[in-house]
Amino acid sequence: MALLDVQNLSVSFSIQDRKLHAVRDVSFQLNEGEIIGIVGESGCGKSALVQSLLRLIPSKIETGKVLFDGVDLLQLTPERLRAIRGREIGMIFQDPMTSLNPTMQIGAQITESILYHRLAAPKAAQERAIELLRLTGVPDPEARYTQFPHQLSGGLRQRVLIAIALAAKPRILIADEPTTALDPTIQAQILHLLKQLKMSQIVITHDIGAVASLCDRVLVMYAGKIVEAGTAQDVLTAPKHPYTKMLLYSLPTLQTKRGEKLYAIEGSPPSLFTPPPGCPFAARCPHAMNICAREFPPTHENTACWLHNERNVNAFATDPR
């Protein structure tokens, strides 16, 4: 049985009396010791998805289940859910420059979850915090323990966020853009640290290089839906969905010449206030057909695309846009 099993999850927000469909019928599983990467453009629903797993945002769960060890997290009382947050599932939030409490010392922020879940006495919690700072590569952890966030660089703050997420020894770590706003050297160090943890992880990132070096499997999201899934090697070297192909093609490579214009995906994602009934990428896809705009394609070979659905191969010749 999978450690985490997300089934047909749909999440919406109410904004000025309008419903925004942020996550639409998403399903995936996370196995013990596996690292899953979730990639896609900004606004495609990645953060809304992972924060909804622990009900950290004021969203409405339209449909679905989130089974952790067979228990549906969406059905738990707030008290039972608080016992799981941090203790069983830890989370690294976006932007290390603003995610820490500026009024609290670093040590107090790390020991907070240890003491809340009653995992150790205050003295042992302090020792655990210093150990975590050392584990995450923070120099002179004893001195850093008493410092405030403004006294640390962005890279050190990110390490502190990882230490906080690991403090209660969770079974799953969710990392939401863990390398954002960090320079390439620090990014590489953070990714190496995450790889060394040897634990189940869900990593949200825009960095395809991070996916290649860190993740076992990849989910590609677009307009609130998963349009392609597979092993990191398969998705990155042999993508099937047009969106995945164009997303990879838009990245600069070692062959990109200085001053050369980079490829960009034309158009914009659809409004999630009124999501289209068909493939959400149809309006931007150079291969779109009439059926793409009318009906969302069933998943075939881990890809939700009419071009890769065997039952409709014959229709392509007679139903072009």
PDB file of C-alpha atoms in Angstrom, residues 96-248:
ATOM      1  CA  PRO A  96      13.081  31.374   2.918  1.00  0.00           C
ATOM      2  CA  MET A  97      13.337  35.162   3.224  1.00  0.00           C
ATOM      3  CA  THR A  98       9.777  35.500   4.558  1.00  0.00           C
ATOM      4  CA  SER A  99       8.795  32.068   5.914  1.00  0.00           C
ATOM      5  CA  LEU A 100      10.544  32.388   9.276  1.00  0.00           C
ATOM      6  CA  ASN A 101       9.103  34.336  12.220  1.00  0.00           C
ATOM      7  CA  PRO A 102      11.299  37.462  12.492  1.00  0.00           C
ATOM      8  CA  THR A 103      10.538  37.877  16.219  1.00  0.00           C
ATOM      9  CA  MET A 104      11.703  34.402  17.294  1.00  0.00           C
ATOM     10  CA  GLN A 105      15.178  32.980  17.636  1.00  0.00           C
ATOM     11  CA  ILE A 106      16.108  30.224  15.208  1.00  0.00           C
ATOM     12  CA  GLY A 107      16.366  27.617  17.945  1.00  0.00           C
ATOM     13  CA  ALA A 108      12.896  28.343  19.289  1.00  0.00           C
ATOM     14  CA  GLN A 109      11.392  27.916  15.833  1.00  0.00           C
ATOM     15  CA  ILE A 110      13.046  24.510  15.382  1.00  0.00           C
ATOM     16  CA  THR A 111      12.149  23.182  18.825  1.00  0.00           C
ATOM     17  CA  GLU A 112       8.543  24.400  18.607  1.00  0.00           C
ATOM     18  CA  SER A 113       7.180  21.305  16.865  1.00  0.00           C
ATOM     19  CA  ILE A 114       9.294  18.957  19.026  1.00  0.00           C
ATOM     20  CA  LEU A 115       7.811  20.435  22.185  1.00  0.00           C
ATOM     21  CA  TYR A 116       4.288  20.707  20.747  1.00  0.00           C
ATOM     22  CA  HIS A 117       4.224  17.006  19.895  1.00  0.00           C
ATOM     23  CA  ARG A 118       5.892  16.192  23.244  1.00  0.00           C
ATOM     24  CA  LEU A 119       8.714  14.286  21.632  1.00  0.00           C
ATOM     25  CA  ALA A 120      11.400  15.496  24.031  1.00  0.00           C
ATOM     26  CA  ALA A 121      12.050  17.640  27.075  1.00  0.00           C
ATOM     27  CA  PRO A 122      13.273  21.225  26.461  1.00  0.00           C
ATOM     28  CA  LYS A 123      16.960  20.351  26.961  1.00  0.00           C
ATOM     29  CA  ALA A 124      16.786  17.352  24.618  1.00  0.00           C
ATOM     30  CA  ALA A 125      14.819  19.442  22.099  1.00  0.00           C
ATOM     31  CA  GLN A 126      17.601  22.019  22.083  1.00  0.00           C
ATOM     32  CA  GLU A 127      20.177  19.314  21.464  1.00  0.00           C
ATOM     33  CA  ARG A 128      18.028  17.943  18.644  1.00  0.00           C
ATOM     34  CA  ALA A 129      17.760  21.435  17.081  1.00  0.00           C
ATOM     35  CA  ILE A 130      21.517  21.963  17.168  1.00  0.00           C
ATOM     36  CA  GLU A 131      21.999  18.492  15.685  1.00  0.00           C
ATOM     37  CA  LEU A 132      19.611  19.372  12.850  1.00  0.00           C
ATOM     38  CA  LEU A 133      21.401  22.646  12.159  1.00  0.00           C
ATOM     39  CA  ARG A 134      24.639  20.705  11.922  1.00  0.00           C
ATOM     40  CA  LEU A 135      22.982  18.054   9.700  1.00  0.00           C
ATOM     41  CA  THR A 136      21.659  20.683   7.310  1.00  0.00           C
ATOM     42  CA  GLY A 137      25.071  22.281   6.933  1.00  0.00           C
ATOM     43  CA  VAL A 138      24.667  25.370   9.097  1.00  0.00           C
ATOM     44  CA  PRO A 139      28.119  26.456  10.355  1.00  0.00           C
ATOM     45  CA  ASP A 140      28.587  27.039  14.096  1.00  0.00           C
ATOM     46  CA  PRO A 141      25.096  25.707  14.959  1.00  0.00           C
ATOM     47  CA  GLU A 142      25.401  26.543  18.669  1.00  0.00           C
ATOM     48  CA  ALA A 143      25.765  30.240  17.852  1.00  0.00           C
ATOM     49  CA  ARG A 144      23.093  30.181  15.121  1.00  0.00           C
ATOM     50  CA  TYR A 145      20.625  28.644  17.591  1.00  0.00           C
ATOM     51  CA  THR A 146      20.240  31.984  19.402  1.00  0.00           C
ATOM     52  CA  GLN A 147      20.249  34.199  16.311  1.00  0.00           C
ATOM     53  CA  PHE A 148      17.258  35.778  14.555  1.00  0.00           C
ATOM     54  CA  PRO A 149      16.312  35.255  10.874  1.00  0.00           C
ATOM     55  CA  HIS A 150      17.582  38.688   9.777  1.00  0.00           C
ATOM     56  CA  GLN A 151      21.081  37.634  10.836  1.00  0.00           C
ATOM     57  CA  LEU A 152      21.142  34.740   8.341  1.00  0.00           C
ATOM     58  CA  SER A 153      21.637  34.644   4.594  1.00  0.00           C
ATOM     59  CA  GLY A 154      19.021  33.195   2.250  1.00  0.00           C
ATOM     60  CA  GLY A 155      20.865  29.910   1.987  1.00  0.00           C
ATOM     61  CA  LEU A 156      21.117  29.545   5.769  1.00  0.00           C
ATOM     62  CA  ARG A 157      17.444  30.405   6.174  1.00  0.00           C
ATOM     63  CA  GLN A 158      16.540  27.674   3.720  1.00  0.00           C
ATOM     64  CA  ARG A 159      18.579  25.215   5.759  1.00  0.00           C
ATOM     65  CA  VAL A 160      16.751  26.346   8.893  1.00  0.00           C
ATOM     66  CA  LEU A 161      13.407  25.738   7.167  1.00  0.00           C
ATOM     67  CA  ILE A 162      14.546  22.216   6.337  1.00  0.00           C
ATOM     68  CA  ALA A 163      15.620  21.704   9.953  1.00  0.00           C
ATOM     69  CA  ILE A 164      12.188  22.856  11.151  1.00  0.00           C
ATOM     70  CA  ALA A 165      10.453  20.460   8.746  1.00  0.00           C
ATOM     71  CA  LEU A 166      12.624  17.561   9.954  1.00  0.00           C
ATOM     72  CA  ALA A 167      12.479  18.388  13.656  1.00  0.00           C
ATOM     73  CA  ALA A 168       9.705  15.944  14.565  1.00  0.00           C
ATOM     74  CA  LYS A 169      11.105  13.184  12.316  1.00  0.00           C
ATOM     75  CA  PRO A 170       8.198  13.085   9.833  1.00  0.00           C
ATOM     76  CA  ARG A 171       7.669  10.236   7.394  1.00  0.00           C
ATOM     77  CA  ILE A 172       6.915  12.561   4.464  1.00  0.00           C
ATOM     78  CA  LEU A 173       8.588  15.850   3.559  1.00  0.00           C
ATOM     79  CA  ILE A 174       6.834  18.332   1.268  1.00  0.00           C
ATOM     80  CA  ALA A 175       9.204  20.923  -0.218  1.00  0.00           C
ATOM     81  CA  ASP A 176       7.505  23.858  -1.960  1.00  0.00           C
ATOM     82  CA  GLU A 177      10.067  25.544  -4.232  1.00  0.00           C
ATOM     83  CA  PRO A 178      13.005  24.765  -1.912  1.00  0.00           C
ATOM     84  CA  THR A 179      15.607  26.443  -4.170  1.00  0.00           C
ATOM     85  CA  THR A 180      13.725  29.615  -5.141  1.00  0.00           C
ATOM     86  CA  ALA A 181      15.761  32.849  -4.942  1.00  0.00           C
ATOM     87  CA  LEU A 182      18.991  30.996  -4.131  1.00  0.00           C
ATOM     88  CA  ASP A 183      22.150  31.251  -6.200  1.00  0.00           C
ATOM     89  CA  PRO A 184      23.175  28.158  -8.223  1.00  0.00           C
ATOM     90  CA  THR A 185      25.838  27.018  -5.762  1.00  0.00           C
ATOM     91  CA  ILE A 186      23.444  27.114  -2.806  1.00  0.00           C
ATOM     92  CA  GLN A 187      20.727  25.464  -4.921  1.00  0.00           C
ATOM     93  CA  ALA A 188      23.034  22.535  -5.616  1.00  0.00           C
ATOM     94  CA  GLN A 189      23.847  22.204  -1.915  1.00  0.00           C
ATOM     95  CA  ILE A 190      20.147  22.217  -0.918  1.00  0.00           C
ATOM     96  CA  LEU A 191      19.288  19.608  -3.567  1.00  0.00           C
ATOM     97  CA  HIS A 192      22.175  17.416  -2.399  1.00  0.00           C
ATOM     98  CA  LEU A 193      20.905  17.753   1.178  1.00  0.00           C
ATOM     99  CA  LEU A 194      17.357  16.719   0.182  1.00  0.00           C
ATOM    100  CA  LYS A 195      18.746  13.738  -1.735  1.00  0.00           C
ATOM    101  CA  GLN A 196      20.733  12.612   1.303  1.00  0.00           C
ATOM    102  CA  LEU A 197      17.656  12.548   3.560  1.00  0.00           C
ATOM    103  CA  LYS A 198      16.515   9.154   2.167  1.00  0.00           C
ATOM    104  CA  MET A 199      12.838   9.767   2.914  1.00  0.00           C
ATOM    105  CA  SER A 200       9.539  10.116   1.056  1.00  0.00           C
ATOM    106  CA  GLN A 201       9.286  13.575  -0.469  1.00  0.00           C
ATOM    107  CA  ILE A 202       7.060  15.707  -2.684  1.00  0.00           C
ATOM    108  CA  VAL A 203       9.099  18.479  -4.289  1.00  0.00           C
ATOM    109  CA  ILE A 204       7.521  21.398  -6.148  1.00  0.00           C
ATOM    110  CA  THR A 205       9.917  23.161  -8.461  1.00  0.00           C
ATOM    111  CA  HIS A 206      10.344  25.168 -11.659  1.00  0.00           C
ATOM    112  CA  ASP A 207      13.883  23.825 -11.921  1.00  0.00           C
ATOM    113  CA  ILE A 208      13.955  20.932 -14.393  1.00  0.00           C
ATOM    114  CA  GLY A 209      17.569  20.289 -13.439  1.00  0.00           C
ATOM    115  CA  ALA A 210      16.450  19.723  -9.858  1.00  0.00           C
ATOM    116  CA  VAL A 211      13.919  17.166 -11.063  1.00  0.00           C
ATOM    117  CA  ALA A 212      16.558  15.319 -13.044  1.00  0.00           C
ATOM    118  CA  SER A 213      19.010  15.102 -10.143  1.00  0.00           C
ATOM    119  CA  LEU A 214      16.575  14.574  -7.269  1.00  0.00           C
ATOM    120  CA  CYS A 215      13.270  12.950  -8.247  1.00  0.00           C
ATOM    121  CA  ASP A 216      12.256   9.379  -8.973  1.00  0.00           C
ATOM    122  CA  ARG A 217       8.944  10.315 -10.603  1.00  0.00           C
ATOM    123  CA  VAL A 218       7.498  13.504 -12.083  1.00  0.00           C
ATOM    124  CA  LEU A 219       3.976  14.928 -12.292  1.00  0.00           C
ATOM    125  CA  VAL A 220       3.426  17.665 -14.874  1.00  0.00           C
ATOM    126  CA  MET A 221       0.572  20.010 -13.929  1.00  0.00           C
ATOM    127  CA  TYR A 222      -1.265  22.467 -16.120  1.00  0.00           C
ATOM    128  CA  ALA A 223      -4.370  24.492 -15.217  1.00  0.00           C
ATOM    129  CA  GLY A 224      -5.048  22.407 -12.122  1.00  0.00           C
ATOM    130  CA  LYS A 225      -4.723  19.015 -13.820  1.00  0.00           C
ATOM    131  CA  ILE A 226      -1.966  16.430 -14.169  1.00  0.00           C
ATOM    132  CA  VAL A 227      -1.348  16.131 -17.903  1.00  0.00           C
ATOM    133  CA  GLU A 228       1.627  13.754 -17.764  1.00  0.00           C
ATOM    134  CA  ALA A 229       3.288  11.519 -15.192  1.00  0.00           C
ATOM    135  CA  GLY A 230       6.134   9.023 -15.217  1.00  0.00           C
ATOM    136  CA  THR A 231       9.663   8.364 -14.130  1.00  0.00           C
ATOM    137  CA  ALA A 232      11.958  11.369 -14.208  1.00  0.00           C
ATOM    138  CA  GLN A 233      14.020   9.766 -16.970  1.00  0.00           C
ATOM    139  CA  ASP A 234      10.996   9.015 -19.154  1.00  0.00           C
ATOM    140  CA  VAL A 235       9.352  12.420 -18.764  1.00  0.00           C
ATOM    141  CA  LEU A 236      12.546  14.411 -19.274  1.00  0.00           C
ATOM    142  CA  THR A 237      14.036  12.380 -22.124  1.00  0.00           C
ATOM    143  CA  ALA A 238      10.905  11.175 -23.932  1.00  0.00           C
ATOM    144  CA  PRO A 239       7.988  13.491 -23.060  1.00  0.00           C
ATOM    145  CA  LYS A 240       4.628  12.649 -24.634  1.00  0.00           C
ATOM    146  CA  HIS A 241       2.330  15.570 -23.873  1.00  0.00           C
ATOM    147  CA  PRO A 242       2.811  18.666 -26.088  1.00  0.00           C
ATOM    148  CA  TYR A 243       2.909  20.896 -23.011  1.00  0.00           C
ATOM    149  CA  THR A 244       5.736  18.881 -21.461  1.00  0.00           C
ATOM    150  CA  LYS A 245       7.673  18.970 -24.723  1.00  0.00           C
ATOM    151  CA  MET A 246       7.266  22.742 -25.088  1.00  0.00           C
ATOM    152  CA  LEU A 247       8.100  23.311 -21.413  1.00  0.00           C
ATOM    153  CA  LEU A 248      11.384  21.429 -21.817  1.00  0.00           C
TER     154      LEU A 248
END
